[in-house]
Every structure is written in structure tokens, then in C-alpha cells.
XYZ file of C-alpha atoms in Angstrom:
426
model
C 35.583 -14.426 -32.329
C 36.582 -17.934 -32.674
C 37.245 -19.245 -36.472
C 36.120 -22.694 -35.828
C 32.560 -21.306 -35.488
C 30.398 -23.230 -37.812
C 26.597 -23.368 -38.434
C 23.742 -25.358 -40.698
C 23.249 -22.375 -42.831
C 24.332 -18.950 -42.903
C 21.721 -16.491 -44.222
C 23.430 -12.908 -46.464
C 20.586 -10.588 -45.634
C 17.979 -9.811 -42.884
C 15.108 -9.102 -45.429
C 11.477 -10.964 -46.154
C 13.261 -13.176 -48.282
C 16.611 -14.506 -46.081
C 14.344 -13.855 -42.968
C 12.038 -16.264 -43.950
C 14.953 -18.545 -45.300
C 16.180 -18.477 -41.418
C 13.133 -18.600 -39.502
C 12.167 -22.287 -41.508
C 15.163 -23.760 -40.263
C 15.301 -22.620 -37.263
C 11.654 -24.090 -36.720
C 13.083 -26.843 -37.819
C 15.825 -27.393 -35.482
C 19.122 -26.330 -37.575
C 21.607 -24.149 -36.587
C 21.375 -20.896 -38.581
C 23.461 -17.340 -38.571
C 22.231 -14.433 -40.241
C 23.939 -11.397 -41.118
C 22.243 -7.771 -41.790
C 24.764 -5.189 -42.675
C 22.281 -2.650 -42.058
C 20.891 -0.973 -39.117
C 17.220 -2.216 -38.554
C 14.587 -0.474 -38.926
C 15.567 0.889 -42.069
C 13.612 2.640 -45.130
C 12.803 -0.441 -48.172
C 10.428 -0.060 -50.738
C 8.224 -2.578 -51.892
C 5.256 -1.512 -49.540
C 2.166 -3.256 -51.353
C 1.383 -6.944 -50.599
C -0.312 -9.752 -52.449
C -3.387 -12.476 -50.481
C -1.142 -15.487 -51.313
C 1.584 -13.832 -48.579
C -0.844 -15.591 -45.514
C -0.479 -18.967 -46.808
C 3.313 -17.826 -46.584
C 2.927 -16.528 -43.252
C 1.049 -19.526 -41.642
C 3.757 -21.343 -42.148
C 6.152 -18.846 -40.603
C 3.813 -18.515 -37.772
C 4.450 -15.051 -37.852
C 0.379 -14.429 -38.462
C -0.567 -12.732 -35.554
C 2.339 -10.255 -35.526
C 1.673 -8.939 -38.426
C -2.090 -8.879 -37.788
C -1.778 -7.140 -34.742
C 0.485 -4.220 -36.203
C -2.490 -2.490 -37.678
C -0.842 -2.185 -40.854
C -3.362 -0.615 -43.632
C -6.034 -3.026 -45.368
C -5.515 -3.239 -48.885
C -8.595 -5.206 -50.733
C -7.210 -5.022 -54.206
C -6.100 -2.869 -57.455
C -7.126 0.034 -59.296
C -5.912 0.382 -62.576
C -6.372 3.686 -64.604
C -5.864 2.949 -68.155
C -4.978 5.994 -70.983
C -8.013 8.610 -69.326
C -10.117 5.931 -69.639
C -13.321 5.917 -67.369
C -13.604 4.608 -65.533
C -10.923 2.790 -63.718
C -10.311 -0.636 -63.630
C -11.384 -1.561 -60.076
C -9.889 -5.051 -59.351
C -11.068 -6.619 -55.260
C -9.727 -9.547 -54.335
C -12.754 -10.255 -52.295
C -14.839 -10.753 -55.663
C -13.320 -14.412 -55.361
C -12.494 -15.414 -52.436
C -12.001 -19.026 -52.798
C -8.584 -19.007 -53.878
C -6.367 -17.695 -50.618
C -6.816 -17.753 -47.038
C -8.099 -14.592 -46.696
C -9.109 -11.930 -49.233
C -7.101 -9.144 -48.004
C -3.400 -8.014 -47.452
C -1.952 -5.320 -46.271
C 0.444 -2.020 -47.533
C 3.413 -2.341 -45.327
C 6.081 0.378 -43.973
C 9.050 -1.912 -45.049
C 11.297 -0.672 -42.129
C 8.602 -2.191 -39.635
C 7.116 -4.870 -41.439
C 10.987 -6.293 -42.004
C 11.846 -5.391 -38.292
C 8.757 -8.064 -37.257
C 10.067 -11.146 -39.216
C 13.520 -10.275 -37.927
C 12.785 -10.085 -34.488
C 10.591 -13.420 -35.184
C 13.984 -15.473 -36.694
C 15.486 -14.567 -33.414
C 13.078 -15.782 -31.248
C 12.480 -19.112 -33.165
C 16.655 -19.262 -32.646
C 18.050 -17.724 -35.511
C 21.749 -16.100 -34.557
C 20.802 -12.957 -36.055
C 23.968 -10.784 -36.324
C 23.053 -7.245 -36.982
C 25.400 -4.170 -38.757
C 27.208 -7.699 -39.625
C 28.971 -7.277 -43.543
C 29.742 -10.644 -45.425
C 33.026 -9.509 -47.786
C 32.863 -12.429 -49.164
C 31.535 -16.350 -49.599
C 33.743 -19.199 -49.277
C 34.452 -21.810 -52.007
C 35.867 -25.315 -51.523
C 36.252 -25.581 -55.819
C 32.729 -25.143 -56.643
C 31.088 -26.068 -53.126
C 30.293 -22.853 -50.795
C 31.712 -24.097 -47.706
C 30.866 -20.269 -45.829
C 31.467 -17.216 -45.557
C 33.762 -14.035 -44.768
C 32.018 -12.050 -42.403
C 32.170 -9.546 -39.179
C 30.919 -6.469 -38.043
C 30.540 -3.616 -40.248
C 33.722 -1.725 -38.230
C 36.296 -4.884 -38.157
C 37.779 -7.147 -40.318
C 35.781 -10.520 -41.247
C 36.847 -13.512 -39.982
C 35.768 -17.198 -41.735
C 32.613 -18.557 -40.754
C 31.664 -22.121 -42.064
C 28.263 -23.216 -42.859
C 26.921 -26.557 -44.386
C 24.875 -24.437 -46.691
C 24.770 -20.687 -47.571
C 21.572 -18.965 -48.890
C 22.287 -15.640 -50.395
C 19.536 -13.378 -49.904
C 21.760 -10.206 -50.064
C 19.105 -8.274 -52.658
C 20.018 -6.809 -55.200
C 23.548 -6.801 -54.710
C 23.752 -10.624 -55.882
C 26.462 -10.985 -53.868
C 27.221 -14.802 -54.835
C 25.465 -14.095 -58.806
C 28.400 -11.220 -59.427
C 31.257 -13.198 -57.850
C 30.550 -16.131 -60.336
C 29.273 -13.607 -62.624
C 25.752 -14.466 -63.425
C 23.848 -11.162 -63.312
C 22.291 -10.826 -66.250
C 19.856 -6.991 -67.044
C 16.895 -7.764 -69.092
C 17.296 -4.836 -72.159
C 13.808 -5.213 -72.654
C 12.680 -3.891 -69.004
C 15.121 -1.182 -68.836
C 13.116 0.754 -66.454
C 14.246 3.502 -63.965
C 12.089 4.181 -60.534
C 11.770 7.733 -58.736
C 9.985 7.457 -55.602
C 8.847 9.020 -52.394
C 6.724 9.380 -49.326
C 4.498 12.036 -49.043
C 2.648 13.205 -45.486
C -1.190 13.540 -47.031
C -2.779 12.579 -49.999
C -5.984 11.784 -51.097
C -7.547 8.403 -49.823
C -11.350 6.854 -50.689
C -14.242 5.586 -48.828
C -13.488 2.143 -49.163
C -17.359 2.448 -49.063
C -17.177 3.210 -52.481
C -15.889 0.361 -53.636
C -17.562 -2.328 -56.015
C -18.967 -4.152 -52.897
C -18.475 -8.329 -53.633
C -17.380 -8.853 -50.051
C -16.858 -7.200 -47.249
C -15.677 -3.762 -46.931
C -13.616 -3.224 -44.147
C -13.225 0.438 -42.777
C -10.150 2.158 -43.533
C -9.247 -0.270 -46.330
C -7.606 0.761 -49.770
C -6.532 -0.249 -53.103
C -2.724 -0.128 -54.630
C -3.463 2.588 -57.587
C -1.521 1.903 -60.977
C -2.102 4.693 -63.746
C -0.552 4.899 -67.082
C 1.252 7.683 -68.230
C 3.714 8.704 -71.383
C 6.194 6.141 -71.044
C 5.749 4.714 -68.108
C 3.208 4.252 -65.299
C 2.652 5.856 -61.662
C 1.684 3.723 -58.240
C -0.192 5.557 -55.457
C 0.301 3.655 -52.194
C -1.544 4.632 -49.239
C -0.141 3.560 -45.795
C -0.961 4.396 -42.197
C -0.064 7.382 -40.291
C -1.544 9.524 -43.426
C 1.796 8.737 -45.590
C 1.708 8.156 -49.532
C 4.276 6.070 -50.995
C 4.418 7.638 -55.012
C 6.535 6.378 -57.187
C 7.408 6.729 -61.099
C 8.219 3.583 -63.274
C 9.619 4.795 -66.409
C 11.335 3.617 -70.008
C 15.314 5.001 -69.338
C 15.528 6.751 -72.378
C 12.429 8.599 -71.986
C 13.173 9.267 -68.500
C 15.851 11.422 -69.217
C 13.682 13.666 -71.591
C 12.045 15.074 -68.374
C 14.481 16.195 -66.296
C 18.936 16.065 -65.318
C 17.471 14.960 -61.947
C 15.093 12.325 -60.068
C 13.533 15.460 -58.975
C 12.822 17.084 -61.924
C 12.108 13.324 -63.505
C 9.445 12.399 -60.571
C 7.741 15.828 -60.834
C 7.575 15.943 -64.476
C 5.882 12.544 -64.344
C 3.362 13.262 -61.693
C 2.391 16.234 -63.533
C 1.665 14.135 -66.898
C -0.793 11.691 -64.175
C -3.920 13.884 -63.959
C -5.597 11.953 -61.115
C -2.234 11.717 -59.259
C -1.544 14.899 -59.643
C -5.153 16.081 -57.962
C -4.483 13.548 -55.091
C -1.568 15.319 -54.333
C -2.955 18.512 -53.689
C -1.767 19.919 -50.168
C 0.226 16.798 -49.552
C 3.838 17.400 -48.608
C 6.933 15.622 -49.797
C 8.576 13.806 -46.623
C 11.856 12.755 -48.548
C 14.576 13.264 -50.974
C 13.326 11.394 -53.897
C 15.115 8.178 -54.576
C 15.770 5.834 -57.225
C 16.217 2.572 -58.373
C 17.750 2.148 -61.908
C 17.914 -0.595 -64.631
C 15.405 -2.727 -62.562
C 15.361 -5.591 -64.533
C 18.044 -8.365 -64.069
C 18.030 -12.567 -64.351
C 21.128 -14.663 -62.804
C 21.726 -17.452 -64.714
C 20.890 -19.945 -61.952
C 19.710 -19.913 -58.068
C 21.707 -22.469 -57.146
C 24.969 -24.033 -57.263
C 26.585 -27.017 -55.081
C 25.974 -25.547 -51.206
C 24.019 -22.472 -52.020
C 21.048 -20.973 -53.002
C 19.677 -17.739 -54.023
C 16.476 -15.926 -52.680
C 14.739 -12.844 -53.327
C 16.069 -9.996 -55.419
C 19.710 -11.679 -55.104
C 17.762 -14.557 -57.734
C 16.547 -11.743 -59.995
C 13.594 -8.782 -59.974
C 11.411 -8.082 -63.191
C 9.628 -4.835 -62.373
C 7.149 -3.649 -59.396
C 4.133 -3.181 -61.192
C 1.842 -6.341 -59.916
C 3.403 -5.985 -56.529
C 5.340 -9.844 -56.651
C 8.238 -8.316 -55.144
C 7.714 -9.443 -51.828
C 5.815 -12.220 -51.963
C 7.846 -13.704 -54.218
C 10.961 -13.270 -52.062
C 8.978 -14.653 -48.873
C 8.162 -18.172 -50.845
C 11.295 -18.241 -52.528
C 12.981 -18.262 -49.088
C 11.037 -20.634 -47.548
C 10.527 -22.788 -50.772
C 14.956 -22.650 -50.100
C 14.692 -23.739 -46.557
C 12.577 -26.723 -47.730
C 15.609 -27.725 -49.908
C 17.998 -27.104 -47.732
C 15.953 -29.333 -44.983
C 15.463 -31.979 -47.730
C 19.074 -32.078 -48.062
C 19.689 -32.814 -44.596
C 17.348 -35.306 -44.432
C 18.819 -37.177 -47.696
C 22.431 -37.273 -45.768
C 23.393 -33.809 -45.560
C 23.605 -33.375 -49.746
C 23.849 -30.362 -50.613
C 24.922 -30.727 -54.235
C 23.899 -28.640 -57.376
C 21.972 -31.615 -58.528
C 20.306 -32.294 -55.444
C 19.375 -28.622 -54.946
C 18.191 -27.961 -58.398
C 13.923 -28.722 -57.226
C 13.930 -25.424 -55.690
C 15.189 -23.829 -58.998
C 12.680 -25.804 -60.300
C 9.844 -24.759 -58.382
C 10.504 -21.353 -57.932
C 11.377 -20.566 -61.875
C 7.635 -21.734 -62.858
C 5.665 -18.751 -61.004
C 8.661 -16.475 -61.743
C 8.008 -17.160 -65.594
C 4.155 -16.784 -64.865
C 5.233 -13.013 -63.518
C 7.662 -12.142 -66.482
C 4.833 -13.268 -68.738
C 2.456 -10.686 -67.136
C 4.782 -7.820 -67.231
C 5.755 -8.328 -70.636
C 2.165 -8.120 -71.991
C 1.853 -4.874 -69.379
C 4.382 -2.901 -71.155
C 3.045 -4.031 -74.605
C -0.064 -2.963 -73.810
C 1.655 0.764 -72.757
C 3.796 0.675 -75.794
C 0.801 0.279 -78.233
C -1.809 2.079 -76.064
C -4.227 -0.747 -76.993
C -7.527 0.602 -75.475
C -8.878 -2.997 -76.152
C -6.526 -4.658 -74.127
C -7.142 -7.492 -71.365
C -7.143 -5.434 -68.545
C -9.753 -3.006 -69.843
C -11.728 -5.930 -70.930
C -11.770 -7.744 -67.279
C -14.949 -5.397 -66.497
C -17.232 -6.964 -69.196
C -15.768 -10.612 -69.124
C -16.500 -12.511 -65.699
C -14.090 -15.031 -66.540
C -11.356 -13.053 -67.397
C -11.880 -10.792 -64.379
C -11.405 -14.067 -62.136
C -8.775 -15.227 -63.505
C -6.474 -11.651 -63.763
C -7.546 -11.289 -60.097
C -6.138 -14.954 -58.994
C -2.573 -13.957 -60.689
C -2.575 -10.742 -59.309
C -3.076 -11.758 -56.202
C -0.255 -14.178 -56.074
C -2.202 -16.970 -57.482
C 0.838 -17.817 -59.631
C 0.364 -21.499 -58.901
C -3.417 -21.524 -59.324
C -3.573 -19.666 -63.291
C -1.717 -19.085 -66.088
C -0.869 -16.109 -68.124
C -2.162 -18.666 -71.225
C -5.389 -19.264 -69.588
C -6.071 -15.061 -68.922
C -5.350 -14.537 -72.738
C -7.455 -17.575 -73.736
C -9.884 -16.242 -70.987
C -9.711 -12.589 -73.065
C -11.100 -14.563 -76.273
C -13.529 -15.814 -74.103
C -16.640 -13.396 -72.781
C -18.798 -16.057 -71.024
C -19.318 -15.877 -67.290
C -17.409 -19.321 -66.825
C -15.975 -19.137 -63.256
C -12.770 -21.533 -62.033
C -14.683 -21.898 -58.759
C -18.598 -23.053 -58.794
């Protein structure tokens, strides 16, 4: 391998987030390299999409792929709040003025991130797979590349005009310039599995506002002692089940993620009863002290996407979604910066910090007020109340579907104080 090679951009990471970095260059023309250290497809979690991902997709033009996959309908959220009955049954299809379509989708990760990587190849994308990056390359405070090379030989220098870090949650450029920052007050831990079986509903049954499309299902989110349980049904009869739960407490139930996830599970009545007969296809896994902030996203020639920017907690399913705009809402910088003779600076790059800090605070906001509401068990609280108030039922469906852009955390609490049916959309 040569060292002169040299590219537009190199890409750290081959998931939603640096794919969709790649693919909007590409599109447009630039030269881009992307390294994936691991071996495609590959197990990820963060299964459970959000409507405002088409808008996201459109401009990927990665649509129809995805379409055609046959990947499970998911037409909203079910919330089960302290025993209380009954649920809190949230469609997206109630208003469906907001996105493109009212629908999305639960995802198997390893497929769903195999389709947008096969996609940056064929829009041009050098996509280097079971490819490491050891390190990125610094000119004083400008990236000017990276250290990279297979995952059996030793990296080699690779220079890029731009490098977008999308390397998860490994931060790779946040740690080197220290920046990772946890967030004490979401100092969560995550046990989680797939299970072959589980219970799923006639989507018949559902509160019909739209359509009701066959085979369709809801993301399930039930509160437990401290913490809360999602119930993801995908295709091929598999469960995705998963514990979120306060650190501290988490160790009260168990020395292992085993012991942990069962003890949990156990504590979730209606969980527990869907479970019945299913079987347990994996180890359980975990992901521990979730939350984390860098400092910044960007710096003079680079930018960071996805869970390499930071990651809050999984409960409103943003993960994704948020990773897929904040890559492509990177490749618009990036392509501004060529356009406004090739700068690349800190300064110049700062708009995409910018943009993509506003919905992130809109997110933080949300989960912040979620695990208040667990901490105090408030049986009055907003989500409870979204089934009497028409108002604030639109408007805590538009920001849970991805709507981040569209309403406020400020306007759902004023909505709260606020029973009328008032509607954002005549």
C-alpha cells in the first residue's frame, strides 16, 4: 500500500452514522475511504426506529432497499406506566402530517447496517472492511488523516482533507484530545438479549387513527423498580429484551448480567407473561455507564458523528436516527467547506455543531423529565396525561417520533398545563 494515498474524507466506522457521512459525499462527487474494523454483518443494538429516519433516507436514496427488506412495521409506542391501566398507546399514524410516512420499522442491526454499507460502496465510497484506524493524524491542531490498515498488519498513513469520526462509542478522536465526558446523572447500565418467541398483538387491536397494517407492532417501554424494560419485536419471531437500570440498584439484583436481566424481567409483570415459552437465543450482554457528552464535535479538519459525539440513553429510540442526520448533517459541512475553498477550519465547521446540538438538547430534555418521572413515581405525569389531553398527545407523539425540529420539550410541558383539543396541524 502506497503512503501517498490521499482522499476527500476518510470515514472511522461503517455504521448508520459514518455510513451515511460517506454515502453524501460520495453522491456528491468527493473522494471518500471508509474503514470498518469489524466483520459485517455483525450483532448492534439499537433495533427500534423513529418516522423522521425517511426524510433521512430520501436523501440517501437508500429508500427502496430498506423498503424492500421486509423489515417489521412498527406504528408507534406503548408505554406501561407503574401497573397502571391501561397502557399508554402512542401511533404515529394519529398525526400524520408531520413526516413522510407514519411508520418505521424495528431493524436487525447486523442487516439493516449491512444495506447502507453495501449502498456507500455502490455510490463510490472505498469501503475498507476488517480495516483498524490506530490512530488520527494531527498537523498541530488540524487532522490531516489517519493511521490505518487491516486488522492483521501494521497501519500505514493515509491523508484525508477532512476526517469524520464516527467510530461509536469508542470516541476515538474525543479520548485522544480527551473530551469524553459521562453524565453522573444518567448512570445507567443495559442487559439485553434476543429471545426466539414472545408474545406479539393483533395490530388489529390497536387504537385505529390510520391505517393498520398487518403484521405491524409497537416498541413496548414498561417501568419497573429502578429502571425500565423495552420489548422489541422483530421478524423471524425474535424479541429483542433489554433492561435499562440505575447502576447502583443494578447491582442489588444480581453479581451477573444474568442474574441482573432475570431479576428485572421478573419485577415486569407483563414482560414477564410475554415471555412465557420463549427461549433465550444469546448470552446476555451489556452496555454500562451509557451516558457520556464530548466537549465538542468538531475541531479544525474533523467532525464527530453518532455515538463517537455522545449517547444519552435508549429509551425514546433517538439512537439511530440521530446518528443517521448527524452524519449527513456532517457531510453537508464538509461539502460546504469545499465549496467555500476547501476550509475546513474549527470556525468554519462549527454550523454543524450548531445544528446538530439543538435536537440533541431537545432529547436530553426528554430523558431527563423520563427518569424524574421514575424517580418520583408521579402517576400524574405527562405521559399518563397524553390520553385525556389531545394537544399534549400530538405534540409527545411529534418528538417521539423524531420531530425534534418540529416541537419542543417547553411546548409538551406547556401543552401538559393545557387540556384543550388545540392541534399544531388544522
Amino acid at each position: 500500500m502506497s503512503q501517498s494515498e490521499r482522499f476527500d474524507a476518510a470515514v472511522i466506522g461503517g455504521g448508520p452514522a459514518g455510513a451515511s457521512a460517506a454515502i453524501m459525499l460520495a453522491k456528491a462527487g468527493k473522494r471518500v475511504v471508509l474503514f470498518e474494523r469489524s466483520r459485517f454483518p455483525r450483532f448492534q443494538i439499537g433495533e427500534s426506529l423513529l418516522p423522521a429516519c425517511w426524510e433521512i433516507w430520501r436523501r440517501l436514496g437508500v429508500t427502496e432497499k430498506i423498503e424492500a427488506e421486509g423489515f417489521t412495521v412498527k406504528q408507534g409506542a406503548n408505554f406501561g406506566m407503574f401497573n397502571q391501566k391501561p397502557d399508554v398507546l402512542l401511533l404515529t399514524g394519529e398525526f400524520p402530517g408531520y413526516f413522510e410516512r407514519p411508520y418505521t420499522y424495528h431493524v436487525e442491526r447486523a442487516r439493516f447496517d449491512e444495506i447502507l454499507l453495501e449502498h456507500a460502496a455502490e455510490c463510490g465510497v472505498d469501503v475498507r472492511r476488517e480495516w483498524s484506524v490506530a490512530d488520527v493524524l494531527f498537523d498541530g491542531k488540524q487532522a490531516i488523516g489517519v493511521s490505518a490498515g487491516p486488522n492483521d498488519s501494521d497501519p500505514a498513513p493515509i491523508q484525508a482533507s477532512v476526517v469524520i469520526d464516527a467510530s461509536g462509542r469508542e470516541s476515538l478522536i474525543a479520548r485522544k484530545l480527551n473530551w469524553r465526558r459521562p453524565l453522573p446523572e444518567l448512570n445507567k447500565i443495559a442487559h439485553f438479549a434476543h429471545f426466539k418467541g414472545g408474545f406479539r398483538r393483533d395490530p388489529h387491536g390497536f387504537i385505529n387513527f390510520g391505517e393498520v397494517i398487518d403484521g405491524s407492532v409497537t416498541t413496548d417501554i414498561h417501568t419497573i423498580d429502578g429502571g425500565w424494560v423495552w420489548y422489541i419485536p422483530l421478524r423471524d419471531n425474535i424479541t429483542s429484551v433489554g433492561a435499562v437500570l440505575d447502576t447502583r440498584f443494578a447491582k442489588s439484583l444480581g453479581d451477573s448480567p444474568q442474574q441482573r436481566f432475570e431479576a428485572a424481567i421478573e419485577s415486569c409483570e407483563c414482560v414477564r407473561d410475554w415471555l412465557v415459552g420463549a427461549e433465550q437465543a444469546m448470552d446476555i450482554k451489556t452496555i454500562s455507564s451509557i451516558g457520556y457528552m464530548n466537549e465538542r464535535f468538531h475541531g479544525d479538519g474533523f467532525l464527530l458523528v453518532g455515538d463517537a459525539s455522545m449517547f444519552v440513553d435508549p429509551v425514546f429510540s433517538a439512537g439511530v436516527t440521530l446518528a443517521m442526520r448527524s452524519g449527513v448533517f456532517a457531510a453537508d459541512a464538509v461539502l460546504d467547506g469545499f465549496a467555500n475553498g476547501n476550509d475546513f477550519s474549527a470556525e468554519y465547521l462549527s454550523h454543524y455543531e450548531t445544528r446538530i446540538r439543538e435536537p440533541m438538547g431537545r432529547i436530553f430534555q426528554m430523558i431527563y423529565n423520563w427518569y424524574r418521572i421514575l424517580e418520583q413515581k408521579d402517576a400524574n405525569n405527562i405521559i399518563l396525561r397524553s390520553r385525556q389531553s389531545p394537544m399534549l398527545r400530538e405534540r409527545f407523539i411529534v418528538l417521539l417520533s423524531g420531530g425534534y425540529d418540529k416541537v419542543s420539550m417547553q411546548q409538551i410541558l406547556e401543552a401538559a398545563e393545557e387540556p384543550e383539543s388545540t392541534y399544531l396541524i388544522s
